Short mmCIF file of C-alpha atoms and ligand atoms in Angstrom, two decimals:
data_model
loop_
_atom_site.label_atom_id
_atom_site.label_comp_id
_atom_site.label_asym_id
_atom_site.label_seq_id
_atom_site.Cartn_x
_atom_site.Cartn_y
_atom_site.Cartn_z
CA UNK Y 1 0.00 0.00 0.00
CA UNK Y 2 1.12 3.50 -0.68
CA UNK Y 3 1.70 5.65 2.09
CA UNK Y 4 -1.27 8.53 2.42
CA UNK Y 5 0.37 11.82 2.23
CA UNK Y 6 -3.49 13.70 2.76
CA UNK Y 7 -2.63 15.25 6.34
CA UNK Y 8 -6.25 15.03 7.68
CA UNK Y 9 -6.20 11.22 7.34
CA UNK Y 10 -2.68 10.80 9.12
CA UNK Y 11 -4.14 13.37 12.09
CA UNK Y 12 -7.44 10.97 12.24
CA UNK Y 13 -4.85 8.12 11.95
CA UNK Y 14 -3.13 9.43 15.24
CA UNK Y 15 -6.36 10.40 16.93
CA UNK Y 16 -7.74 6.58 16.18
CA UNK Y 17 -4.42 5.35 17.83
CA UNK Y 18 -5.65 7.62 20.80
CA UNK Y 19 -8.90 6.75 20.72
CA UNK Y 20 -8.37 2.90 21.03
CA UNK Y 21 -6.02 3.14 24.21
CA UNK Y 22 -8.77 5.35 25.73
CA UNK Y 23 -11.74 2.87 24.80
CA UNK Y 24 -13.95 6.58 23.79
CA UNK Y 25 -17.26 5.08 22.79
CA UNK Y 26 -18.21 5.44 19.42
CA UNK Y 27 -19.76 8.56 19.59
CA UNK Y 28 -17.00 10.60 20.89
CA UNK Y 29 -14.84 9.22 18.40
CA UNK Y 30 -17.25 10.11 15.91
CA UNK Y 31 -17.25 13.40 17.02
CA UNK Y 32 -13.51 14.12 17.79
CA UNK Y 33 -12.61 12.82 14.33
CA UNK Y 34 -14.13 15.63 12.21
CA UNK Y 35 -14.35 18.96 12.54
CA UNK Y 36 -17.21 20.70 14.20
CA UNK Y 37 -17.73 23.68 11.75
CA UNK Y 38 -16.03 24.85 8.24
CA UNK Y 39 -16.14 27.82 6.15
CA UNK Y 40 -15.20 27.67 2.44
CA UNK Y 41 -14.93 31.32 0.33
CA UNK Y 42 -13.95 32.64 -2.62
CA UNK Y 43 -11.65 36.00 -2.41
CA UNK Y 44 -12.15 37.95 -5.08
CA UNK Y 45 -9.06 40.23 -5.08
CA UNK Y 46 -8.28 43.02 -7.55
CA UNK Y 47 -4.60 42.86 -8.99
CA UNK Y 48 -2.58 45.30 -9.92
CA UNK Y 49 -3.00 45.23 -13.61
CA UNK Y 50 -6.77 45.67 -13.21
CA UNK Y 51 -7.56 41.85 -13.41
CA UNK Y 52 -9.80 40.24 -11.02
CA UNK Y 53 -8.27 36.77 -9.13
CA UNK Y 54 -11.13 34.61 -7.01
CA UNK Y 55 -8.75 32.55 -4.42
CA UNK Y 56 -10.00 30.10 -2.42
CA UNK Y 57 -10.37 30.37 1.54
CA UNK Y 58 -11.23 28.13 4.41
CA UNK Y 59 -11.42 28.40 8.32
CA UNK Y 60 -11.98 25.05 10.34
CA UNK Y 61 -13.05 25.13 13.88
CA UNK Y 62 -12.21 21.92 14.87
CA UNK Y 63 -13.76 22.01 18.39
CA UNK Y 64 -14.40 24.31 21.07
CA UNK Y 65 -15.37 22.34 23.67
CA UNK Y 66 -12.92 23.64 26.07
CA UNK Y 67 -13.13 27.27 24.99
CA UNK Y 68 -12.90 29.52 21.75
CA UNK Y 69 -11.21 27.72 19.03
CA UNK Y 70 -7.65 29.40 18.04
CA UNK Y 71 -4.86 29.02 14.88
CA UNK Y 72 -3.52 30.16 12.61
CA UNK Y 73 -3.95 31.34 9.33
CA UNK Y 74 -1.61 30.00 6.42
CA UNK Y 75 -0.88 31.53 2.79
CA UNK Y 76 0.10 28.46 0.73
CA UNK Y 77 0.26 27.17 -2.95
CA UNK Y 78 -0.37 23.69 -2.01
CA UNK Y 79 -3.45 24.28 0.22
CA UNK Y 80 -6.10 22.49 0.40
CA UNK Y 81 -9.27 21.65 2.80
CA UNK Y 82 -7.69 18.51 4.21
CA UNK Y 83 -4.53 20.42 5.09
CA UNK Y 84 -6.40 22.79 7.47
CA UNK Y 85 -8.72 20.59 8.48
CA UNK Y 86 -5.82 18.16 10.07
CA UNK Y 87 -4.56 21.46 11.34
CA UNK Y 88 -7.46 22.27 12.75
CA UNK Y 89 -7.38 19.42 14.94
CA UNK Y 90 -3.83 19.33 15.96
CA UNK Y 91 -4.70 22.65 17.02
CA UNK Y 92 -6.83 21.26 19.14
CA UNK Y 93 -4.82 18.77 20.76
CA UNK Y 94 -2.24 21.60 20.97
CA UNK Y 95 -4.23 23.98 23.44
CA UNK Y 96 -5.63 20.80 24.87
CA UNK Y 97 -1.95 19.41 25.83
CA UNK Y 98 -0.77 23.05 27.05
CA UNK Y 99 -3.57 23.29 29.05
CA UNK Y 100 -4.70 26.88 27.62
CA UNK Y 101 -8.53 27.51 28.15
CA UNK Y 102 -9.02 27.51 23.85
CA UNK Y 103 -10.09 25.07 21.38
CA UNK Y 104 -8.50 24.61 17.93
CA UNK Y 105 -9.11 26.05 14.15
CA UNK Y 106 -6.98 26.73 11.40
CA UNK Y 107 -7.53 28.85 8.22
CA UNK Y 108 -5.51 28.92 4.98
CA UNK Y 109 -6.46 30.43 1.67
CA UNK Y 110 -4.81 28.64 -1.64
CA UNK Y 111 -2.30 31.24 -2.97
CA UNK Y 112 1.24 31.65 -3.77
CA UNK Y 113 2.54 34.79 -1.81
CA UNK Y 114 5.45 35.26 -3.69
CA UNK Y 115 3.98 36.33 -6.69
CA UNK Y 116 1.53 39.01 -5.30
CA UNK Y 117 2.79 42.40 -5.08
CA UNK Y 118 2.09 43.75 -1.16
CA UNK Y 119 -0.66 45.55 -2.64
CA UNK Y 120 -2.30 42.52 -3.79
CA UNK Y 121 -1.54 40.94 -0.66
CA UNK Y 122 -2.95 43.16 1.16
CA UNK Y 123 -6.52 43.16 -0.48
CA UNK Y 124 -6.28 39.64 -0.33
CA UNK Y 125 -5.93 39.50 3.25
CA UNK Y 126 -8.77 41.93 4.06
CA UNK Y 127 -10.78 40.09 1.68
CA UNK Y 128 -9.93 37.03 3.84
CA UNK Y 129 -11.02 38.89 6.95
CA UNK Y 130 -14.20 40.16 5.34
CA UNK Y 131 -15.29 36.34 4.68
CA UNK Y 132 -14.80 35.05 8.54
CA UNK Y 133 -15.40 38.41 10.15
CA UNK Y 134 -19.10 37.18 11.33
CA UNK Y 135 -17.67 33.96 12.00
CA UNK Y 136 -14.85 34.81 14.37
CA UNK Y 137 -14.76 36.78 18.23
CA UNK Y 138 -12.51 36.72 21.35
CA UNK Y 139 -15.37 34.75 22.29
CA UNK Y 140 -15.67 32.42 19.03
CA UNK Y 141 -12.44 31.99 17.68
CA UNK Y 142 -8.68 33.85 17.37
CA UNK Y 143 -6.87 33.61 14.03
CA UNK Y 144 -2.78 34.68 14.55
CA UNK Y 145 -0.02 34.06 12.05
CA UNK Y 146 1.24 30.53 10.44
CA UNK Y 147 3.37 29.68 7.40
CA UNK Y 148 3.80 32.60 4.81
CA UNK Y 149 1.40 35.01 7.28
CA UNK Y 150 3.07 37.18 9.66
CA UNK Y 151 2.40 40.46 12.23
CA UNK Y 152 2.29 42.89 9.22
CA UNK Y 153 -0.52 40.86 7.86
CA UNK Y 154 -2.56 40.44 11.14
CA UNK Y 155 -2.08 44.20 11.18
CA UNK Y 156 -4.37 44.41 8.24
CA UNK Y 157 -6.46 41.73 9.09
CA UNK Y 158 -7.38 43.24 12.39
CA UNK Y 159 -7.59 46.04 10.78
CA UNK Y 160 -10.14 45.45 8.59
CA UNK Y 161 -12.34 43.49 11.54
CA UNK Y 162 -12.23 46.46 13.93
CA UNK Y 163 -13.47 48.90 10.71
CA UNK Y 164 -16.51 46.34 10.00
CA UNK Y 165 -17.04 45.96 13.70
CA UNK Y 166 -16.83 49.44 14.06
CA UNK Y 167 -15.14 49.33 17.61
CA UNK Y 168 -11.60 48.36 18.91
CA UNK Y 169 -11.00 44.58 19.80
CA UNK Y 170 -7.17 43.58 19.74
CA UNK Y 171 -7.65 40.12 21.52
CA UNK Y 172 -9.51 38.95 17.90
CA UNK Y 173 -6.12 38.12 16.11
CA UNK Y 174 -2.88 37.77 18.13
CA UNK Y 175 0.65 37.99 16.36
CA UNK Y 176 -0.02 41.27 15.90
CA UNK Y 177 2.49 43.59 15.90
CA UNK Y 178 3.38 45.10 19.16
CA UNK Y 179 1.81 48.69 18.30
CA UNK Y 180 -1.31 47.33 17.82
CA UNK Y 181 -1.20 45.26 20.97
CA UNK Y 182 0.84 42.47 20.15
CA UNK Y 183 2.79 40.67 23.17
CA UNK Y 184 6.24 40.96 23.80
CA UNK Y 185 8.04 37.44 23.30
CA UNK Y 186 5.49 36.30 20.63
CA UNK Y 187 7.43 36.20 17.43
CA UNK Y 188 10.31 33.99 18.89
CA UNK Y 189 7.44 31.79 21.19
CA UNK Y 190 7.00 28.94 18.70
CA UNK Y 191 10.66 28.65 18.71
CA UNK Y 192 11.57 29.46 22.62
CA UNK Y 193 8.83 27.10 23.53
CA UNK Y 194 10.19 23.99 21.20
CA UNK Y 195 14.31 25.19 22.85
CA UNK Y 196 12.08 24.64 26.46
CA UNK Y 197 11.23 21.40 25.54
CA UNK Y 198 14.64 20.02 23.89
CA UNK Y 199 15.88 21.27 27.51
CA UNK Y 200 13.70 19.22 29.30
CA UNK Y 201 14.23 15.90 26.62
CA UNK Y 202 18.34 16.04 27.36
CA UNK Y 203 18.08 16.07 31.04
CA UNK Y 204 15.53 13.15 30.59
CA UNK Y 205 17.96 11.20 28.33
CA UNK Y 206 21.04 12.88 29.76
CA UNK Y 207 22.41 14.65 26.78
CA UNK Y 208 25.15 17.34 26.78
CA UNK Y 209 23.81 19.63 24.35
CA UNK Y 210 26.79 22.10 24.70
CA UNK Y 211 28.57 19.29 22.40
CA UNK Y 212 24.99 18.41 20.18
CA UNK Y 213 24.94 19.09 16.52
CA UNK Y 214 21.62 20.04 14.84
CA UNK Y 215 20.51 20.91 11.23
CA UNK Y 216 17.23 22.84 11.06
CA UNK Y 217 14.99 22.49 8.05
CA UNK Y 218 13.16 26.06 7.39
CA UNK Y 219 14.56 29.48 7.71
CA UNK Y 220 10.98 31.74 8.68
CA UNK Y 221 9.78 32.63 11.20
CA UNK Y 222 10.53 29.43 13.10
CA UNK Y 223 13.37 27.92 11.39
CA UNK Y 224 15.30 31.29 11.83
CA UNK Y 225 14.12 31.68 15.37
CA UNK Y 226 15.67 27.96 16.30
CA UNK Y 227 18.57 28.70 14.97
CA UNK Y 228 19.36 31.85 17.18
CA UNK Y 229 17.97 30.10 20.24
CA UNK Y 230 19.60 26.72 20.22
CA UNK Y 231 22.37 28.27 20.08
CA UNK Y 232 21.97 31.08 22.39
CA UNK Y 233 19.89 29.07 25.08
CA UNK Y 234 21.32 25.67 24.63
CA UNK Y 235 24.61 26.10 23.39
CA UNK Y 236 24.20 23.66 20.45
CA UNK Y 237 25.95 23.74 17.30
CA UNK Y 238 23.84 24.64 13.78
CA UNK Y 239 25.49 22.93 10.98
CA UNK Y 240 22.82 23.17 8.60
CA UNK Y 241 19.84 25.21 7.58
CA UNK Y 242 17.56 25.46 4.71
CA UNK Y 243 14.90 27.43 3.24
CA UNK Y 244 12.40 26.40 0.41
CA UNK Y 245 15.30 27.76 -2.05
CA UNK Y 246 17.97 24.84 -0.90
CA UNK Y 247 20.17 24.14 2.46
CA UNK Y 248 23.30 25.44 3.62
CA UNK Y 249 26.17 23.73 5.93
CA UNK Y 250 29.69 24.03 7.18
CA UNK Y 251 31.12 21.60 9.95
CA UNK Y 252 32.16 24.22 11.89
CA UNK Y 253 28.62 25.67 12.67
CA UNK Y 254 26.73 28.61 10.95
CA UNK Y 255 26.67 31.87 12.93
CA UNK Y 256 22.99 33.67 13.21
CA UNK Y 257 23.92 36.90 12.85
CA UNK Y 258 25.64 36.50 9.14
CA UNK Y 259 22.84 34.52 8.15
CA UNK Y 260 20.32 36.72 9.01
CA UNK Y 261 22.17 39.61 7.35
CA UNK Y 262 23.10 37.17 4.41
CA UNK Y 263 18.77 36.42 4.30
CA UNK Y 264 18.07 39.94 4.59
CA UNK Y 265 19.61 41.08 1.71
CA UNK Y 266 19.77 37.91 -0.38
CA UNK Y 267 15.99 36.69 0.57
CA UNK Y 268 17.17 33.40 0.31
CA UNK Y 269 19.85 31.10 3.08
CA UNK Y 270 21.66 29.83 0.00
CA UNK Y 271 25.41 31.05 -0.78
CA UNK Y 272 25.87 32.33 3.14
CA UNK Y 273 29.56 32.93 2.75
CA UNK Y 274 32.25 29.93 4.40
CA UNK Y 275 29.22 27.52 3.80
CA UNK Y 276 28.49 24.62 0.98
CA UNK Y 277 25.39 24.01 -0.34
CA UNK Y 278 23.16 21.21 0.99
CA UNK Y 279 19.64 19.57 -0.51
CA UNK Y 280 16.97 20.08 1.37
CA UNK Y 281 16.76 16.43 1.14
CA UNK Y 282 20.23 15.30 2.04
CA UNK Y 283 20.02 18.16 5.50
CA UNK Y 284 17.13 15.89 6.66
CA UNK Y 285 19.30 12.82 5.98
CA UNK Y 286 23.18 14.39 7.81
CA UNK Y 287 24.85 13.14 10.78
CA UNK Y 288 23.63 15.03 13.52
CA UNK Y 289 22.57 14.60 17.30
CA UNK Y 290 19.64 16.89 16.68
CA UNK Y 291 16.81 17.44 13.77
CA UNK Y 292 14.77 19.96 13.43
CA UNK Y 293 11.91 20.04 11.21
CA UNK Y 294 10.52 23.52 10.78
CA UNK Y 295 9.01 23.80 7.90
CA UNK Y 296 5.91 22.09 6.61
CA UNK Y 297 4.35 18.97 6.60
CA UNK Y 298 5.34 15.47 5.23
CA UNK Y 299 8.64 16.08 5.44
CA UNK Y 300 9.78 12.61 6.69
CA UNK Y 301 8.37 10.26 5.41
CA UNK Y 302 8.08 6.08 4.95
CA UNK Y 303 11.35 7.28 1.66
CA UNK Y 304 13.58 8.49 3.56
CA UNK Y 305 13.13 7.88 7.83
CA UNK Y 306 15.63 4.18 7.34
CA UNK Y 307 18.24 7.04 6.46
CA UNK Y 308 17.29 9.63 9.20
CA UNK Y 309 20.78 9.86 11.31
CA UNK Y 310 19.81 12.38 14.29
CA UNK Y 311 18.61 10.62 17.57
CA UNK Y 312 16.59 13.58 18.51
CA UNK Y 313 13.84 15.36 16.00
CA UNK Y 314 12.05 18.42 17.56
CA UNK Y 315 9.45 18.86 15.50
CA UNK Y 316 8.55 22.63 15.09
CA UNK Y 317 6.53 22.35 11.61
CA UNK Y 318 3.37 21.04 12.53
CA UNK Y 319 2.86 17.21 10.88
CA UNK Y 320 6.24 16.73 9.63
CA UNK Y 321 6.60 13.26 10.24
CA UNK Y 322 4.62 10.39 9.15
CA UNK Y 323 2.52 7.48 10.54
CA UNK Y 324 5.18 4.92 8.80
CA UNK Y 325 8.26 7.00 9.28
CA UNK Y 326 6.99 7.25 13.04
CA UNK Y 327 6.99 3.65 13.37
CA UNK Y 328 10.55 3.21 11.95
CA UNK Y 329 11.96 6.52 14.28
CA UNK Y 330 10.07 4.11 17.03
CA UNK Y 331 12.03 1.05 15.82
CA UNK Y 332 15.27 3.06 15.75
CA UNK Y 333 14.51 4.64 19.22
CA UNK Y 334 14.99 7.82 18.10
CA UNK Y 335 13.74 10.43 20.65
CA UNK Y 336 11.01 12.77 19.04
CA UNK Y 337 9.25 15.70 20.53
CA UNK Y 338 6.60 15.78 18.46
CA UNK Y 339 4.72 18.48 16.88
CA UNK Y 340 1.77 19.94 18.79
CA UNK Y 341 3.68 19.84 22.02
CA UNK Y 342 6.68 21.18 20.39
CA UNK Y 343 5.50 23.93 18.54
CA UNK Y 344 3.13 24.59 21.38
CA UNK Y 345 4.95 28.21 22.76
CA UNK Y 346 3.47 30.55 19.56
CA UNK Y 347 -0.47 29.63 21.02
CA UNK Y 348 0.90 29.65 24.47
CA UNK Y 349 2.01 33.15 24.03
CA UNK Y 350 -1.05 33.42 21.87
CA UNK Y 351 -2.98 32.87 24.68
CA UNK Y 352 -0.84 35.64 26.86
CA UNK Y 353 -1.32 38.49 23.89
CA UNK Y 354 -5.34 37.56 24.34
CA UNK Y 355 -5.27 38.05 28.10
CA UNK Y 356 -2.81 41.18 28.08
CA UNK Y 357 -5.50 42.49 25.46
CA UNK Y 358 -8.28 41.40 27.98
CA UNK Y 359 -6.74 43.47 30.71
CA UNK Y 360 -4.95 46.34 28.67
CA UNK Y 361 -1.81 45.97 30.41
CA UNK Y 362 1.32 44.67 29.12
CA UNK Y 363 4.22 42.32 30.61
CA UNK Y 364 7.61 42.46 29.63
CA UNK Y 365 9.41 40.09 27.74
CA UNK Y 366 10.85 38.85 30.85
CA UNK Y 367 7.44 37.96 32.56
CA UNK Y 368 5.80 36.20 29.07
CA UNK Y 369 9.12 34.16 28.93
CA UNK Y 370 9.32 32.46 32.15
CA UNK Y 371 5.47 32.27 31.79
CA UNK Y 372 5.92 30.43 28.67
CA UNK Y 373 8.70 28.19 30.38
CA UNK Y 374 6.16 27.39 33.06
CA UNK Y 375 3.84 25.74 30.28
CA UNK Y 376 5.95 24.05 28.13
CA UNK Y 377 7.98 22.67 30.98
CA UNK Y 378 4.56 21.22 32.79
CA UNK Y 379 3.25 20.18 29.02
CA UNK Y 380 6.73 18.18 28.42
CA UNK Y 381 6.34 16.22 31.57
CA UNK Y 382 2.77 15.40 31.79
CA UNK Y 383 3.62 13.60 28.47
CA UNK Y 384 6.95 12.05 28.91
CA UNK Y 385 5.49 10.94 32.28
CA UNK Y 386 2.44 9.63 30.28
CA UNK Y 387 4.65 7.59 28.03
CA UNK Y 388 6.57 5.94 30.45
CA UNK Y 389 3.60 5.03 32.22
CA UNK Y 390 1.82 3.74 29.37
CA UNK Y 391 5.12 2.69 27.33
CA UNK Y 392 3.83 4.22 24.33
CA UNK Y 393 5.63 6.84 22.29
CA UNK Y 394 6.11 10.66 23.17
CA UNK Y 395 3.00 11.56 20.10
CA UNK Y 396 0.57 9.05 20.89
CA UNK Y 397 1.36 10.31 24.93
CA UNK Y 398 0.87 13.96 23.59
CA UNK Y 399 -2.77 12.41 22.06
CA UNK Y 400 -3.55 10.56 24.90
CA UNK Y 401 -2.98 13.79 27.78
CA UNK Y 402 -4.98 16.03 24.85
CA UNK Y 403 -7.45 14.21 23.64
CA UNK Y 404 -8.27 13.37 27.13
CA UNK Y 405 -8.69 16.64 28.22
CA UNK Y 406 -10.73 17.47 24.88
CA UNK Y 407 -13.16 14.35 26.13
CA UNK Y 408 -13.84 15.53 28.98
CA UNK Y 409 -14.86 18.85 28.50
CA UNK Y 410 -17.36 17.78 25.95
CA UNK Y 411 -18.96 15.24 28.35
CA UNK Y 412 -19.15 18.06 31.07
CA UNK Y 413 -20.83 19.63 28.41
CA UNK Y 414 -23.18 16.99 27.72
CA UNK Y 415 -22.60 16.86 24.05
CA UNK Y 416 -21.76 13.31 23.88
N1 LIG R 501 0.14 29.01 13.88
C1 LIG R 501 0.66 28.68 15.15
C2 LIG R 501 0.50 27.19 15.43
O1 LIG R 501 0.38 26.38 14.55
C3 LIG R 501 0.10 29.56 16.25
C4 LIG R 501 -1.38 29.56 16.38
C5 LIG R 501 -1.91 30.64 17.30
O2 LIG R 501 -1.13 31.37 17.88
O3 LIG R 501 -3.13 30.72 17.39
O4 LIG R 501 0.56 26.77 16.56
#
């Protein structure tokens, strides 16, 4: 058999996994396997040479059983429904297994970014905002930035809500930017957050990580975070890093700073001065303690996990890995943190920007840090404690402390 590559079947895959060690009853598995609600649109956006485009849109809100849902929205070429509805529902399991009063959703409208002028862009993400504005609330559900989206566009979008609404309400999109009531610590959370849990993995499995290696797949907002913090918090050495343009390495480690000037004014991680150029395909595949996937999805998969060298992957994209390359990193015994307790931090701090906006007052980057270290610590242990006790692996522990959680909300509700 071929190995599905349709994301929304691999997350109701994981959640069946889940859903068997729990014994739900049929009903609640019925229920937590789809989404609750789903919004499809077309964006008509006028271009710059006075053509008219119609893009697609969608928002999922998986479930809000235990409060509004949240997630992000994405700007991708290869979008499609099934991609945000499995994102949808890791959401879910995300704010479920950080233990954040929120539910989980995910938006995403088909596009390629890089060929829209910021113009275009623009329109296109007010036009986006005009389609769920009805549909979304600091008491419904909280949209913030994901892959090709960022604060500049959550500017616009929240923007365009509070001009419809006709009244201010910052705590309707977080990962804004912080003039607009963005929170301090939020663009390097995602990252900071996954660093907080690689912390916690090495004193589990006593690892030095002052003399760790690493290659990090994905140079945006995540990817380029991880890089500055592994090294700056953990000490580790970067040897490689890649962008959607091709990889980079050198032995000797790759220094932050020149990359980010090199990606500033190249746009692009490739031909970083003192470095050699890598595949995308061969970084996944190098000789390193530590892997991090920080890109997108499907990343590594049944074709390439037997050749997968690192024995820890920290899994910052959300679904990189694969049911069957899962099973063979389980066969291995190679240590993975996966994905929605990993990449927990951005909704964590999320979460902070919502209740700072709440409460008009502000903390310090200081304050939403350790805050943020509180969580992700507690959300590391409750699963590595959960999969010693149940001798599964760290992901289906994540499932089983989330989707537990999830359960029991919507029986105090009385839904199922
Ligand atoms: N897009 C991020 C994620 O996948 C953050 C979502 C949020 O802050 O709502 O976790």
């Amino acid at each position: 058999m071929t190995e599905t590559l349709n994301p929304f079947k691999i997350a109701q895959a994981q959640f069946d996994e889940a859903a068997d060690i729990l014994q739900l009853d049929a009903a609640m598995r019925e229920f937590l396997r789809v989404p609750m609600r789903e919004l499809h649109f077309s964006i008509p956006v006028k271009m710059d040479d006075g053509s008219v485009q119609v893009f697609q849109g969608f928002r999922v809100q998986y479930n809000d059983a235990r409060g509004p849902s949240k997630g992000g929205i994405r700007f991708h070429q290869d979008e499609t429904i099934d991609t945000v509805r499995a994102l949808s529902a890791w959401m879910t399991w995300k704010t479920a297994v950080a233990d954040i009063p929120l539910g989980g959703a995910k938006g995403g409208i088909i596009c390629d970014p890089r060929n829209l002028s910021e113009g275009e862009l623009e329109r296109l993400s007010r036009g986006y905002m005009r389609n769920i504005a009805r549909q979304i609330g600091i008491t419904q559900d909280i949209p913030a930035p994901d892959v090709n989206t960022n604060p500049k566009i959550m500017a616009w979008m929240i923007d365009e809500y509070e001009t419809l609404m006709g009244w201010h309400e910052p705590g309707v999109i977080t990962g804004k930017p912080l003039a607009l009531g963005g929170s301090e610590g939020r663009t390097a959370a995602t990252a900071l957050g996954g660093i907080f849990t690689l912390r916690e993995a090495a004193k589990e499995l006593n690892v030095d990580l002052t003399k760790s290696t690493a290659a990090i797949q994905g140079f945006g907002n995540v990817g380029s975070f991880a890089h500055k913090l592994i090294i700056e918090v953990l000490g580790v050495k970067v040897v490689a890093i890649s962008d959607q343009y091709g990889g980079i390495y050198n032995a000797d480690g790759i220094d932050y700073d020149v990359l980010r000037a090199h990606v500033d004014k190249t746009g692009k991680v490739v031909n970083m001065e003192g470095t050699t150029p890598i595949s995308n395909k061969n970084l996944l595949e190098l000789d390193v303690d530590i892997l991090v996937p920080g890109a997108i999805e499907n990343q590594l998969t049944a074709v390439n996990a037997d050749n997968i060298k690192a024995s820890i992957i920290v899994e910052l994209a959300n679904g990189p890995t694969t049911p069957e390359a899962d099973e063979i990193f389980n066969e291995k015994g190679i240590y993975i943190i996966p994905d929605f307790l990993c990449n927990a931090g951005g909704v964590v701090v999320s979460y902070f920007e919502m209740v700072q906006n709440g409460y008009q007052y502000y903390w310090d980057e200081a304050l939403v840090n350790q805050r943020l270290d509180s969580k992700m610590t507690t959300a590391f242990h409750a699963v590595h404690n959960m999969a010693q006790e149940k001798g599964v692996s760290n992901r289906v522990a994540a499932y089983l402390v989330a989707v537990d959680r999830v359960v029991e909300a919507v029986s105090l509700r009385g839904w199922v």
